[in-house]
Amino acid sequence: MIGAHPLVEDLNPEQKAAVTIAGGPVMVVAGAGSGKTRVLTHRIAYLIREMGVRPGAVLAITFTNKAAREMRERVGGLLGSTVNDMWVSTFHSACARILRREAHAFGYRSNFSIYDRSDSVRLIRQCLNDLGLDASRRSPRGLLNKISEAKNGLVDYETFLDRTEGPVEVAEVYRLYQQRLLQMSAMDFDDLLMVTVELFGAVPEVLERYQGIFGHVLVDEYQDTNQAQYLLVRDLAKRHRSLFVVGDSDQSIYAFRGADYRNFDRFDEDFPEARRVILNRNYRSTSTILDAANEVISANQRADPKDLWCDQHDGEQIIVHRGSGAVREARFVSNRVRQLLTEGYNPGDMAVFYRTNAQSRAFEEALRRSKAPYQVVGAAAFYQRREVKDVVAYLQVVANPDDGVALRRIINTPRRGIGRTSLGHLERFVSAEEVSLREGLERADEIPGISTRARRGVQQLAEVLASIKAHLESDGVGRATESAIFDTGLAEMATAEGGIEAEGRSDNLAELSRVAYEFDSTLEDDLASLEQLGRFLEGASLVSDPDNLDEGAGAVALMTVHSAKGLEFPVVFVVGMQDGLFPHERSLSDPDQLEEERRLFYVAITRSMERLHLSWDDTRMVGGYPYPQVPSRFLREIPEQLVEHVGGPEHPRSAKGTARGSSAGRHHAPAGGDRSFRRIVRQSGVEVGDRVRHATLGVGRVLTISGHGARASASIFFPGLKAKRELMLSAVEKLDGFGPGAASRSG
DNA sequence: ATACTTTATGTTTTT
DNA sequence: CATAAAGTAT
Ligand SMILES: Nc1ncnc2c1ncn2[C@@H]1O[C@H](COP(=O)(O)OP(=O)(O)OP(=O)(O)O)[C@@H](O)[C@H]1O
């Protein structure tokens, strides 16, 4: 302790310089693993402790909710106390919170719904229908992309129309779409940002208020901000000028959804007095990995030249594996995992990255067979599953009765006799009378042509909604969710058909209910029940894939490269390194997109601390026929001396770790006590005859197993029930020992 | 008129 | 492989 401040003790001189700058705008630009996030965290602590800033005056933006939680914790750790009134969140969450209070100025109600992509697509489809346009000719998704792009650049539909040269269809859809959103009091993801910026522009008092509240604005992962996000922080900071951003343009990987590296230039223009700090020392990776990363990124025209260095030893060479077929590629990974486990690594030290979600299957299967615990981060997001969305739609309608997209979704789900024609009548009525869908339903009796049966259905719907609302008001969100699951008939619908899949659906609903009850218990605010529900739904809409990673699970993490941004692992596998997959074929023709793919690869390899593996598959099976594959051009960009090649025709037995290692069996630690909806496939390594436990059915014995991977199911005999049941394997937990001790542990 | 069944269509990355 | 619109059975 050199008399230096404890806060900056564990920082190098450059980092320290950034953290302790007296005031004014600061931009930290630095390569991967140079401690940008650490600097930002220390900066917050420094502001609060050394500069006397109130925590409530801090707005810190992170890329994911999970990163926000961690940052809040770390700041608390540095300060030695918890800091609650500091705002640490993603752009979208922060905007949602602001808009709940302020959006009434634009005619939205504070209970507005937040639409995810599929909700938006549904609404676009409706708009197309109402405009008499053919939804099959113009893809709703494509339209949504255009509209989203416009919104990210803060182009409203009038401006959009002005700029349109050819057919005005897109502009018309945009106009109607936006009009409907407002009528329904709903916002899509882009609205959260755009409306906030517009509000700040249109109502000076509101902007001034938030400028006053957030005296200090900090942004992590600045390279992936879009224009709306930039304007937001610029507006907030333009008076007090306490804006602190950190980023690395070589890690910009979200241009496809509007991220704009020119925000670095805009910052320079708008904050010319800014101090710029460069960090060059990498603390994360071995020099072998770092050299490879530097080489790769230097192939980009638009690379940001850096002198990243580290004083770590060379470390192990990068292993490049060639395999034939997805199965063998996956087996290489699982064998390596097993070998590294015997070398002392823990499952949680390792991660597998792929370019597309669809690639995860083979690796799940291989890890399952090798009895290594793993978790799939993200994929097939929980809240996007049909059965879950149905329940959420009921809650959305309770929270915001004008939410037409949610209402339309549940109107005849489960079936209650309101069919195509009744819906048609209703729709015509609603558009003729220019009323909301809700009002149309309330006045169903006035609509000619609607059958008695359908009327009864409408009645039923109203009753069930009332019931959910009553439960909400008396007992909270958890009970309301339960009501939306059981009183609606969605529970029966979930169990109805498809034996095995039905179990999975029911499990998802049970999980949703659990999450809702947990939400109740963690809510400290004394909010009105409808506002509580709003918060719950908001949280549900804004979760991201990486939020579901559980570092404590002791499981190999499988995720897309995008999800891996900002993380680090001692051992990394980047799989599917073929031209056409990574870089993706849809990026090959456009040089800018290709460079983004290369940045993505740069992000992937810079996640690894010690051991990096890159694998490619020389024959992909498509429809039962082998298609030859070409190794990724990115592999050639890594200097040969850093690489060890394994596998391939010359090495028919894939290089390492093929030895049968029975010791690996010891490593499976079931990830118990999960507290969110993350989809952990408990790596039970369950076999016929094993004893397993199900959350509600108790302990049973496995009779048969069928299916693979996440879909594996088992027939299990439960002595307590004196019956056997077909269950998803992921729904049970293997009981390790045979003694009663094993059965007494519970989650 | 509704509910069930079949067929077509579109599959990168995501807040 | 999943969803959604069109076609068929009840
Ligand atoms: N001064 C330091 N001393 C020791 N370790 C450090 C120091 N600075 C950073 N680190 C470590 O280096 C690693 C990378 O830090 P951090 O995640 O903050 O970097 P980053 O620049 O945000 O990375 P990336 O942009 O790649 O996500 C972390 O494990 C961090 O603890």
Short mmCIF file of C-alpha atoms in Angstrom, two decimals, chain A residues 99-100 103 106-116 119-120 123 151 177-192 194-195 396 400 402-406:
data_model
loop_
_atom_site.label_atom_id
_atom_site.label_comp_id
_atom_site.label_asym_id
_atom_site.label_seq_id
_atom_site.Cartn_x
_atom_site.Cartn_y
_atom_site.Cartn_z
CA LEU A 99 -40.96 6.33 -20.18
CA ARG A 100 -43.21 4.83 -17.52
CA ALA A 103 -44.48 8.93 -21.99
CA PHE A 106 -46.84 11.72 -26.08
CA GLY A 107 -50.13 10.01 -25.40
CA TYR A 108 -48.86 6.65 -24.18
CA ARG A 109 -50.16 5.39 -20.90
CA SER A 110 -47.74 4.42 -18.17
CA ASN A 111 -48.83 0.82 -18.43
CA PHE A 112 -47.65 0.56 -22.03
CA SER A 113 -46.75 -2.88 -23.33
CA ILE A 114 -43.32 -3.71 -24.69
CA TYR A 115 -43.39 -5.69 -27.91
CA ASP A 116 -40.74 -8.17 -28.81
CA ASP A 119 -45.30 -9.21 -31.40
CA SER A 120 -44.08 -6.56 -33.80
CA LEU A 123 -48.75 -6.18 -35.74
CA LYS A 151 -36.22 4.15 -35.88
CA TYR A 177 -47.81 0.48 -37.49
CA GLN A 178 -46.74 3.44 -35.42
CA GLN A 179 -50.30 4.70 -35.14
CA ARG A 180 -51.48 1.33 -33.92
CA LEU A 181 -48.70 1.09 -31.38
CA LEU A 182 -49.72 4.43 -29.94
CA GLN A 183 -53.40 3.52 -29.90
CA MET A 184 -52.62 0.32 -28.08
CA SER A 185 -50.10 1.99 -25.82
CA ALA A 186 -47.40 -0.33 -26.93
CA MET A 187 -43.77 0.19 -27.82
CA ASP A 188 -41.37 -2.00 -29.67
CA PHE A 189 -37.71 -2.23 -28.67
CA ASP A 190 -36.74 0.62 -30.94
CA ASP A 191 -39.50 2.85 -29.60
CA LEU A 192 -38.07 2.62 -26.12
CA MET A 194 -36.57 6.60 -30.06
CA VAL A 195 -39.47 7.86 -28.01
CA GLN A 396 -50.29 -8.31 -20.75
CA ASN A 400 -52.87 -3.09 -20.57
CA ASP A 402 -55.71 -2.01 -25.06
CA ASP A 403 -52.85 -4.30 -26.02
CA GLY A 404 -54.42 -5.57 -29.20
CA VAL A 405 -51.64 -7.93 -30.19
CA ALA A 406 -51.80 -9.79 -26.89
#
